[in-house]
Amino acid sequence: MKKWGKRLRITAIAGLALILVLLGSGVVYQQVGKRNDLNNFTPPGKLYKVHGENMHLYTGGQGDVTVVLASGWGTANPYVDYYPLYEQLAPYTKFAVYDRFGYGYSDVTDKKRDVDTIAEELHELLETSGQKPPYILVGHSLGSLETLRYAQMYPNEVKGIVMIDGGSPEHYAKDEDNLADVIGGFMNQFRIQTGLFRLSLQSEPVLEASRANRNNLKFVPDELKQVDTTALLLNYGNANTVDELREMNANATVVMNNTKPLSVPLTILTSDYFGASEPIWDQSQAEFISWSTQPKHVTIKDSEHYIHQYHPEQVADEILELVEK
């Protein structure tokens, strides 16, 4: 019995040592990979100081109206994500894709991710970079809140708003998902810091699954697909993106407690999720038109949540309709 006990202790110690070695190797793998990614992660646009931190803005096109593109939550690289859309817009209007703090090429900030701060940061970015209103604000998904709040805070700068499967403030105010606890939780952060997340993205099936609701980035060049993956590795689960989720209900309530309806045109583009959308979501989208005195609601067939990755021409046409008004 004593021999068996000794062997068990030796086995346990050896097993623990192996686990520690593997964890240490994983941490080193993650840190080396992160350092290499940062060295190759060159901003395609320009970085501007906003509240003392670097914020990224990518612009193109020409014209008197600027289309400002706000990404949805968790879209690691808005520059890549909106590529199919701004390629359609560029011949007809000016556009500006911005990275909130914690996204794309922007820094991570220690400022709380409340919707007023996010809208103020965008305003400062547009002013500092020399952009001029009028603006057409385009918000995808959770980006709907900051676009609405911007229009409430700076009404004289906004000509119109387009929502790309964006949720209404009423929808987000009562959303009870605990994604912040999941994304920011110990197990997920452990997966990131020990390199397990990075290792998983070396698998082609996993990588394809991560792009599934974005049409597998069909309209994005291969070199930008790699840039998108790098951004995901660098930004996934960071403090700013997690805090955005924690503030979602409160941010929606702030928007609801201010100006409604807005006097500018509001176009709601809703995905049909290839026929699998939920009645509650569809109802909230139909009711979203109450946020404007000049609303329009269009359901986009054969698309997923990232409508602009499936039908960029159709989304561009709706945006340009407001540009030309």
mmCIF file of C-alpha atoms in Angstrom:
data_model
loop_
_atom_site.group_PDB
_atom_site.id
_atom_site.type_symbol
_atom_site.label_atom_id
_atom_site.label_comp_id
_atom_site.label_asym_id
_atom_site.label_seq_id
_atom_site.Cartn_x
_atom_site.Cartn_y
_atom_site.Cartn_z
ATOM 1 C CA MET A 1 0.000 0.000 0.000
ATOM 2 C CA LYS A 2 2.876 2.329 0.872
ATOM 3 C CA LYS A 3 4.447 1.687 -2.533
ATOM 4 C CA TRP A 4 1.147 2.435 -4.285
ATOM 5 C CA GLY A 5 0.725 5.618 -2.252
ATOM 6 C CA LYS A 6 4.216 6.746 -3.151
ATOM 7 C CA ARG A 7 3.610 5.999 -6.827
ATOM 8 C CA LEU A 8 0.355 7.950 -6.742
ATOM 9 C CA ARG A 9 2.095 10.950 -5.204
ATOM 10 C CA ILE A 10 4.855 10.791 -7.817
ATOM 11 C CA THR A 11 2.266 10.472 -10.604
ATOM 12 C CA ALA A 12 0.264 13.425 -9.221
ATOM 13 C CA ILE A 13 3.366 15.592 -8.928
ATOM 14 C CA ALA A 14 4.484 14.633 -12.433
ATOM 15 C CA GLY A 15 1.009 15.376 -13.786
ATOM 16 C CA LEU A 16 0.927 18.746 -12.053
ATOM 17 C CA ALA A 17 4.393 19.579 -13.360
ATOM 18 C CA LEU A 18 3.310 18.660 -16.897
ATOM 19 C CA ILE A 19 0.218 20.868 -16.607
ATOM 20 C CA LEU A 20 2.331 23.788 -15.396
ATOM 21 C CA VAL A 21 4.788 23.300 -18.240
ATOM 22 C CA LEU A 22 1.939 23.213 -20.773
ATOM 23 C CA LEU A 23 0.317 26.315 -19.266
ATOM 24 C CA GLY A 24 3.625 28.144 -19.258
ATOM 25 C CA SER A 25 4.247 27.164 -22.855
ATOM 26 C CA GLY A 26 0.759 28.358 -23.763
ATOM 27 C CA VAL A 27 1.312 31.734 -22.106
ATOM 28 C CA VAL A 28 4.621 32.151 -23.958
ATOM 29 C CA TYR A 29 2.936 31.087 -27.225
ATOM 30 C CA GLN A 30 0.232 33.701 -26.677
ATOM 31 C CA GLN A 31 2.639 36.504 -25.793
ATOM 32 C CA VAL A 32 5.015 35.807 -28.684
ATOM 33 C CA GLY A 33 2.105 35.539 -31.097
ATOM 34 C CA LYS A 34 0.573 38.763 -29.780
ATOM 35 C CA ARG A 35 3.890 40.622 -30.120
ATOM 36 C CA ASN A 36 4.301 39.400 -33.690
ATOM 37 C CA ASP A 37 0.716 40.375 -34.523
ATOM 38 C CA LEU A 38 1.219 43.886 -33.143
ATOM 39 C CA ASN A 39 4.382 44.326 -35.187
ATOM 40 C CA ASN A 40 2.486 43.482 -38.392
ATOM 41 C CA PHE A 41 -0.780 45.237 -37.556
ATOM 42 C CA THR A 42 -0.379 48.489 -39.500
ATOM 43 C CA PRO A 43 -3.300 50.962 -39.516
ATOM 44 C CA PRO A 44 -4.652 51.579 -43.031
ATOM 45 C CA GLY A 45 -6.043 54.948 -41.940
ATOM 46 C CA LYS A 46 -4.773 57.508 -39.447
ATOM 47 C CA LEU A 47 -4.557 57.592 -35.662
ATOM 48 C CA TYR A 48 -5.821 60.677 -33.822
ATOM 49 C CA LYS A 49 -5.594 61.634 -30.184
ATOM 50 C CA VAL A 50 -9.023 61.449 -28.568
ATOM 51 C CA HIS A 51 -9.234 61.949 -24.818
ATOM 52 C CA GLY A 52 -5.484 61.310 -24.753
ATOM 53 C CA GLU A 53 -5.622 57.924 -26.524
ATOM 54 C CA ASN A 54 -5.101 56.838 -30.143
ATOM 55 C CA MET A 55 -8.282 56.367 -32.139
ATOM 56 C CA HIS A 56 -8.305 55.064 -35.720
ATOM 57 C CA LEU A 57 -10.233 56.512 -38.656
ATOM 58 C CA TYR A 58 -10.207 55.275 -42.253
ATOM 59 C CA THR A 59 -11.706 57.560 -44.895
ATOM 60 C CA GLY A 60 -12.246 57.550 -48.631
ATOM 61 C CA GLY A 61 -14.525 58.698 -51.420
ATOM 62 C CA GLN A 62 -15.504 62.271 -52.085
ATOM 63 C CA GLY A 63 -18.467 64.594 -51.775
ATOM 64 C CA ASP A 64 -20.221 67.030 -49.458
ATOM 65 C CA VAL A 65 -21.854 64.341 -47.286
ATOM 66 C CA THR A 66 -19.863 61.881 -45.171
ATOM 67 C CA VAL A 67 -21.212 58.427 -44.357
ATOM 68 C CA VAL A 68 -19.977 57.487 -40.870
ATOM 69 C CA LEU A 69 -19.869 53.720 -40.333
ATOM 70 C CA ALA A 70 -20.308 52.358 -36.790
ATOM 71 C CA SER A 71 -19.569 48.661 -36.307
ATOM 72 C CA GLY A 72 -21.500 46.190 -34.215
ATOM 73 C CA TRP A 73 -20.299 44.712 -30.948
ATOM 74 C CA GLY A 74 -17.405 42.281 -31.266
ATOM 75 C CA THR A 75 -16.553 43.217 -34.855
ATOM 76 C CA ALA A 76 -12.810 43.072 -34.299
ATOM 77 C CA ASN A 77 -11.808 45.055 -37.389
ATOM 78 C CA PRO A 78 -14.431 47.504 -38.765
ATOM 79 C CA TYR A 79 -12.096 48.474 -41.635
ATOM 80 C CA VAL A 80 -12.233 44.898 -42.944
ATOM 81 C CA ASP A 81 -15.854 44.278 -42.007
ATOM 82 C CA TYR A 82 -17.177 47.287 -43.908
ATOM 83 C CA TYR A 83 -14.921 46.741 -46.951
ATOM 84 C CA PRO A 84 -17.703 45.428 -49.265
ATOM 85 C CA LEU A 85 -19.896 48.396 -48.327
ATOM 86 C CA TYR A 86 -17.495 51.317 -48.606
ATOM 87 C CA GLU A 87 -16.221 49.930 -51.906
ATOM 88 C CA GLN A 88 -19.769 50.476 -53.161
ATOM 89 C CA LEU A 89 -20.038 53.927 -51.569
ATOM 90 C CA ALA A 90 -16.660 55.391 -52.565
ATOM 91 C CA PRO A 91 -17.565 56.411 -56.163
ATOM 92 C CA TYR A 92 -20.550 58.443 -54.936
ATOM 93 C CA THR A 93 -19.877 59.844 -51.477
ATOM 94 C CA LYS A 94 -17.282 60.310 -48.776
ATOM 95 C CA PHE A 95 -17.146 57.678 -46.047
ATOM 96 C CA ALA A 96 -15.454 57.310 -42.659
ATOM 97 C CA VAL A 97 -14.982 54.021 -40.797
ATOM 98 C CA TYR A 98 -14.024 54.490 -37.155
ATOM 99 C CA ASP A 99 -12.755 52.077 -34.529
ATOM 100 C CA ARG A 100 -14.185 52.554 -31.071
ATOM 101 C CA PHE A 101 -11.638 52.108 -28.308
ATOM 102 C CA GLY A 102 -10.894 48.408 -27.995
ATOM 103 C CA TYR A 103 -11.585 47.759 -31.693
ATOM 104 C CA GLY A 104 -9.458 47.589 -34.814
ATOM 105 C CA TYR A 105 -6.375 49.776 -34.541
ATOM 106 C CA SER A 106 -7.571 51.997 -31.686
ATOM 107 C CA ASP A 107 -6.155 51.831 -28.168
ATOM 108 C CA VAL A 108 -7.881 50.245 -25.202
ATOM 109 C CA THR A 109 -9.035 52.994 -22.840
ATOM 110 C CA ASP A 110 -9.731 52.988 -19.121
ATOM 111 C CA LYS A 111 -12.832 55.153 -19.601
ATOM 112 C CA LYS A 112 -16.226 53.584 -18.956
ATOM 113 C CA ARG A 113 -18.097 52.535 -22.091
ATOM 114 C CA ASP A 114 -21.255 54.542 -21.460
ATOM 115 C CA VAL A 115 -23.033 55.750 -24.575
ATOM 116 C CA ASP A 116 -22.476 59.470 -23.895
ATOM 117 C CA THR A 117 -18.711 58.956 -23.692
ATOM 118 C CA ILE A 118 -18.702 56.862 -26.879
ATOM 119 C CA ALA A 119 -20.694 59.528 -28.768
ATOM 120 C CA GLU A 120 -18.423 62.300 -27.442
ATOM 121 C CA GLU A 121 -15.346 60.340 -28.538
ATOM 122 C CA LEU A 122 -16.751 59.963 -32.037
ATOM 123 C CA HIS A 123 -17.539 63.678 -32.184
ATOM 124 C CA GLU A 124 -14.016 64.589 -31.104
ATOM 125 C CA LEU A 125 -12.537 62.127 -33.608
ATOM 126 C CA LEU A 126 -14.520 63.593 -36.501
ATOM 127 C CA GLU A 127 -13.593 67.142 -35.522
ATOM 128 C CA THR A 128 -9.913 66.381 -34.871
ATOM 129 C CA SER A 129 -9.555 64.535 -38.181
ATOM 130 C CA GLY A 130 -11.082 67.421 -40.127
ATOM 131 C CA GLN A 131 -14.359 65.763 -41.131
ATOM 132 C CA LYS A 132 -17.277 68.082 -41.860
ATOM 133 C CA PRO A 133 -21.022 67.497 -41.473
ATOM 134 C CA PRO A 134 -23.588 66.737 -42.674
ATOM 135 C CA TYR A 135 -23.252 63.077 -41.745
ATOM 136 C CA ILE A 136 -25.226 59.996 -42.614
ATOM 137 C CA LEU A 137 -24.772 57.719 -39.605
ATOM 138 C CA VAL A 138 -24.772 53.981 -40.274
ATOM 139 C CA GLY A 139 -25.012 51.645 -37.294
ATOM 140 C CA HIS A 140 -24.703 47.885 -37.379
ATOM 141 C CA SER A 141 -26.139 45.802 -34.529
ATOM 142 C CA LEU A 142 -25.275 47.368 -31.132
ATOM 143 C CA GLY A 143 -23.784 50.326 -33.016
ATOM 144 C CA SER A 144 -27.376 51.548 -33.267
ATOM 145 C CA LEU A 145 -27.204 53.036 -29.765
ATOM 146 C CA GLU A 146 -24.228 55.313 -30.370
ATOM 147 C CA THR A 147 -25.628 56.498 -33.709
ATOM 148 C CA LEU A 148 -28.955 57.451 -32.123
ATOM 149 C CA ARG A 149 -27.223 59.106 -29.184
ATOM 150 C CA TYR A 150 -24.960 61.052 -31.536
ATOM 151 C CA ALA A 151 -28.025 62.346 -33.385
ATOM 152 C CA GLN A 152 -29.581 63.370 -30.057
ATOM 153 C CA MET A 153 -26.449 65.166 -28.856
ATOM 154 C CA TYR A 154 -25.424 66.763 -32.175
ATOM 155 C CA PRO A 155 -28.672 67.080 -34.173
ATOM 156 C CA ASN A 156 -27.395 69.827 -36.491
ATOM 157 C CA GLU A 157 -24.663 67.519 -37.839
ATOM 158 C CA VAL A 158 -26.844 64.563 -38.847
ATOM 159 C CA LYS A 159 -28.674 64.317 -42.172
ATOM 160 C CA GLY A 160 -29.965 60.763 -41.800
ATOM 161 C CA ILE A 161 -29.458 57.378 -40.163
ATOM 162 C CA VAL A 162 -29.344 53.834 -41.547
ATOM 163 C CA MET A 163 -29.501 50.795 -39.265
ATOM 164 C CA ILE A 164 -28.027 47.519 -40.529
ATOM 165 C CA ASP A 165 -29.894 44.936 -38.456
ATOM 166 C CA GLY A 166 -29.435 47.308 -35.534
ATOM 167 C CA GLY A 167 -31.405 46.736 -32.374
ATOM 168 C CA SER A 168 -33.787 49.354 -31.052
ATOM 169 C CA PRO A 169 -33.136 50.976 -27.649
ATOM 170 C CA GLU A 170 -36.246 49.215 -26.346
ATOM 171 C CA HIS A 171 -34.807 45.873 -27.430
ATOM 172 C CA TYR A 172 -31.429 46.428 -25.783
ATOM 173 C CA ALA A 173 -32.934 47.911 -22.626
ATOM 174 C CA LYS A 174 -34.570 44.598 -21.773
ATOM 175 C CA ASP A 175 -31.977 42.218 -23.221
ATOM 176 C CA GLU A 176 -31.071 39.771 -20.439
ATOM 177 C CA ASP A 177 -28.179 37.910 -22.072
ATOM 178 C CA ASN A 178 -25.190 37.554 -19.745
ATOM 179 C CA LEU A 179 -22.588 37.640 -22.504
ATOM 180 C CA ALA A 180 -20.417 40.054 -20.518
ATOM 181 C CA ASP A 181 -20.040 37.430 -17.807
ATOM 182 C CA VAL A 182 -19.201 34.790 -20.413
ATOM 183 C CA ILE A 183 -16.768 36.825 -22.528
ATOM 184 C CA GLY A 184 -15.153 38.472 -19.526
ATOM 185 C CA GLY A 185 -15.367 35.390 -17.316
ATOM 186 C CA PHE A 186 -12.464 33.387 -15.961
ATOM 187 C CA MET A 187 -12.736 30.439 -18.343
ATOM 188 C CA ASN A 188 -12.810 32.550 -21.489
ATOM 189 C CA GLN A 189 -10.006 34.836 -20.316
ATOM 190 C CA PHE A 190 -8.011 31.727 -19.341
ATOM 191 C CA ARG A 191 -8.521 30.408 -22.874
ATOM 192 C CA ILE A 192 -7.203 33.664 -24.331
ATOM 193 C CA GLN A 193 -4.221 34.175 -22.024
ATOM 194 C CA THR A 194 -2.961 30.579 -22.297
ATOM 195 C CA GLY A 195 -3.016 30.612 -26.100
ATOM 196 C CA LEU A 196 -5.879 28.127 -26.461
ATOM 197 C CA PHE A 197 -7.999 30.649 -28.363
ATOM 198 C CA ARG A 198 -5.078 31.489 -30.647
ATOM 199 C CA LEU A 199 -4.397 27.785 -31.224
ATOM 200 C CA SER A 200 -8.062 27.104 -32.047
ATOM 201 C CA LEU A 201 -7.987 29.685 -34.849
ATOM 202 C CA GLN A 202 -5.255 27.707 -36.587
ATOM 203 C CA SER A 203 -7.995 25.219 -37.461
ATOM 204 C CA GLU A 204 -9.706 25.999 -40.753
ATOM 205 C CA PRO A 205 -13.139 24.699 -39.616
ATOM 206 C CA VAL A 206 -12.976 26.908 -36.493
ATOM 207 C CA LEU A 207 -11.920 29.897 -38.569
ATOM 208 C CA GLU A 208 -14.753 29.308 -41.028
ATOM 209 C CA ALA A 209 -17.224 28.998 -38.149
ATOM 210 C CA SER A 210 -16.079 32.388 -36.824
ATOM 211 C CA ARG A 211 -16.951 33.901 -40.216
ATOM 212 C CA ALA A 212 -20.155 31.969 -40.778
ATOM 213 C CA ASN A 213 -22.637 34.806 -40.189
ATOM 214 C CA ARG A 214 -20.450 37.140 -42.283
ATOM 215 C CA ASN A 215 -20.909 35.169 -45.501
ATOM 216 C CA ASN A 216 -17.400 33.759 -44.907
ATOM 217 C CA LEU A 217 -16.143 37.234 -45.930
ATOM 218 C CA LYS A 218 -16.960 36.334 -49.525
ATOM 219 C CA PHE A 219 -16.488 39.892 -50.834
ATOM 220 C CA VAL A 220 -13.309 40.570 -48.841
ATOM 221 C CA PRO A 221 -9.832 40.047 -50.402
ATOM 222 C CA ASP A 222 -7.791 37.171 -48.956
ATOM 223 C CA GLU A 223 -5.130 39.469 -47.526
ATOM 224 C CA LEU A 224 -7.783 41.360 -45.559
ATOM 225 C CA LYS A 225 -9.222 38.112 -44.232
ATOM 226 C CA GLN A 226 -5.885 37.504 -42.537
ATOM 227 C CA VAL A 227 -5.948 41.054 -41.162
ATOM 228 C CA ASP A 228 -9.397 40.313 -39.767
ATOM 229 C CA THR A 229 -8.103 37.201 -37.991
ATOM 230 C CA THR A 230 -5.187 39.156 -36.537
ATOM 231 C CA ALA A 231 -7.578 41.779 -35.181
ATOM 232 C CA LEU A 232 -9.716 39.071 -33.620
ATOM 233 C CA LEU A 233 -6.673 37.592 -31.883
ATOM 234 C CA LEU A 234 -5.637 41.005 -30.575
ATOM 235 C CA ASN A 235 -9.021 42.400 -29.549
ATOM 236 C CA TYR A 236 -11.294 39.525 -28.568
ATOM 237 C CA GLY A 237 -12.454 39.734 -24.970
ATOM 238 C CA ASN A 238 -10.625 42.946 -24.084
ATOM 239 C CA ALA A 239 -11.842 45.208 -21.277
ATOM 240 C CA ASN A 240 -13.582 47.743 -23.541
ATOM 241 C CA THR A 241 -15.641 45.213 -25.494
ATOM 242 C CA VAL A 242 -16.697 43.466 -22.284
ATOM 243 C CA ASP A 243 -17.649 46.773 -20.661
ATOM 244 C CA GLU A 244 -19.792 47.669 -23.692
ATOM 245 C CA LEU A 245 -21.867 44.576 -22.992
ATOM 246 C CA ARG A 246 -22.133 45.404 -19.288
ATOM 247 C CA GLU A 247 -23.351 48.915 -20.154
ATOM 248 C CA MET A 248 -25.799 47.821 -22.865
ATOM 249 C CA ASN A 249 -29.009 48.045 -20.813
ATOM 250 C CA ALA A 250 -28.009 51.336 -19.193
ATOM 251 C CA ASN A 251 -26.914 52.811 -22.535
ATOM 252 C CA ALA A 252 -30.214 51.871 -24.142
ATOM 253 C CA THR A 253 -32.090 53.513 -21.272
ATOM 254 C CA VAL A 254 -30.102 56.744 -21.715
ATOM 255 C CA VAL A 255 -31.088 56.864 -25.391
ATOM 256 C CA MET A 256 -34.729 56.113 -24.548
ATOM 257 C CA ASN A 257 -34.813 58.957 -22.021
ATOM 258 C CA ASN A 258 -33.792 61.538 -24.615
ATOM 259 C CA THR A 259 -35.118 62.940 -27.903
ATOM 260 C CA LYS A 260 -37.716 60.803 -29.661
ATOM 261 C CA PRO A 261 -38.720 60.807 -32.433
ATOM 262 C CA LEU A 262 -35.777 62.205 -34.362
ATOM 263 C CA SER A 263 -36.569 64.620 -37.164
ATOM 264 C CA VAL A 264 -34.090 63.075 -39.628
ATOM 265 C CA PRO A 265 -34.812 60.161 -41.980
ATOM 266 C CA LEU A 266 -34.229 56.736 -40.427
ATOM 267 C CA THR A 267 -33.928 53.615 -42.580
ATOM 268 C CA ILE A 268 -34.185 50.262 -40.784
ATOM 269 C CA LEU A 269 -32.645 47.359 -42.693
ATOM 270 C CA THR A 270 -33.627 44.013 -41.194
ATOM 271 C CA SER A 271 -32.145 40.632 -42.062
ATOM 272 C CA ASP A 272 -34.518 37.767 -42.812
ATOM 273 C CA TYR A 273 -31.920 35.301 -41.436
ATOM 274 C CA PHE A 274 -32.667 33.070 -44.419
ATOM 275 C CA GLY A 275 -36.196 32.621 -43.117
ATOM 276 C CA ALA A 276 -35.164 31.797 -39.541
ATOM 277 C CA SER A 277 -35.675 35.144 -37.807
ATOM 278 C CA GLU A 278 -37.550 35.270 -34.490
ATOM 279 C CA PRO A 279 -40.990 36.935 -34.091
ATOM 280 C CA ILE A 280 -39.856 39.029 -31.103
ATOM 281 C CA TRP A 281 -36.916 40.439 -33.073
ATOM 282 C CA ASP A 282 -39.098 41.073 -36.131
ATOM 283 C CA GLN A 283 -41.631 42.923 -34.005
ATOM 284 C CA SER A 284 -38.959 45.109 -32.383
ATOM 285 C CA GLN A 285 -37.599 45.944 -35.839
ATOM 286 C CA ALA A 286 -41.039 46.939 -37.088
ATOM 287 C CA GLU A 287 -41.544 49.139 -34.019
ATOM 288 C CA PHE A 288 -38.126 50.734 -34.486
ATOM 289 C CA ILE A 289 -39.628 53.105 -37.062
ATOM 290 C CA SER A 290 -41.202 55.071 -34.181
ATOM 291 C CA TRP A 291 -37.773 56.634 -33.649
ATOM 292 C CA SER A 292 -38.141 58.935 -36.658
ATOM 293 C CA THR A 293 -40.689 61.244 -38.219
ATOM 294 C CA GLN A 294 -39.381 60.021 -41.594
ATOM 295 C CA PRO A 295 -38.977 56.250 -41.220
ATOM 296 C CA LYS A 296 -38.456 53.464 -43.721
ATOM 297 C CA HIS A 297 -38.285 49.734 -43.001
ATOM 298 C CA VAL A 298 -36.836 47.212 -45.450
ATOM 299 C CA THR A 299 -36.357 43.473 -44.905
ATOM 300 C CA ILE A 300 -33.315 42.172 -46.767
ATOM 301 C CA LYS A 301 -33.864 38.677 -48.110
ATOM 302 C CA ASP A 302 -31.270 35.892 -48.038
ATOM 303 C CA SER A 303 -29.009 37.483 -45.471
ATOM 304 C CA GLU A 304 -27.637 37.039 -41.956
ATOM 305 C CA HIS A 305 -26.926 39.583 -39.226
ATOM 306 C CA TYR A 306 -24.052 41.153 -41.217
ATOM 307 C CA ILE A 307 -26.309 42.198 -44.088
ATOM 308 C CA HIS A 308 -23.539 44.266 -45.695
ATOM 309 C CA GLN A 309 -21.478 41.096 -46.161
ATOM 310 C CA TYR A 310 -24.305 39.484 -48.148
ATOM 311 C CA HIS A 311 -25.852 42.352 -50.117
ATOM 312 C CA PRO A 312 -23.491 45.349 -50.022
ATOM 313 C CA GLU A 313 -25.012 46.874 -53.162
ATOM 314 C CA GLN A 314 -28.496 46.903 -51.661
ATOM 315 C CA VAL A 315 -27.267 48.432 -48.402
ATOM 316 C CA ALA A 316 -25.275 51.043 -50.340
ATOM 317 C CA ASP A 317 -28.349 51.972 -52.398
ATOM 318 C CA GLU A 318 -30.342 52.665 -49.217
ATOM 319 C CA ILE A 319 -27.528 54.800 -47.798
ATOM 320 C CA LEU A 320 -27.073 56.741 -51.021
ATOM 321 C CA GLU A 321 -30.793 57.433 -51.129
ATOM 322 C CA LEU A 322 -30.366 59.467 -47.924
ATOM 323 C CA VAL A 323 -27.125 61.046 -49.158
ATOM 324 C CA GLU A 324 -28.945 62.398 -52.192
ATOM 325 C CA LYS A 325 -31.989 63.738 -50.318
#
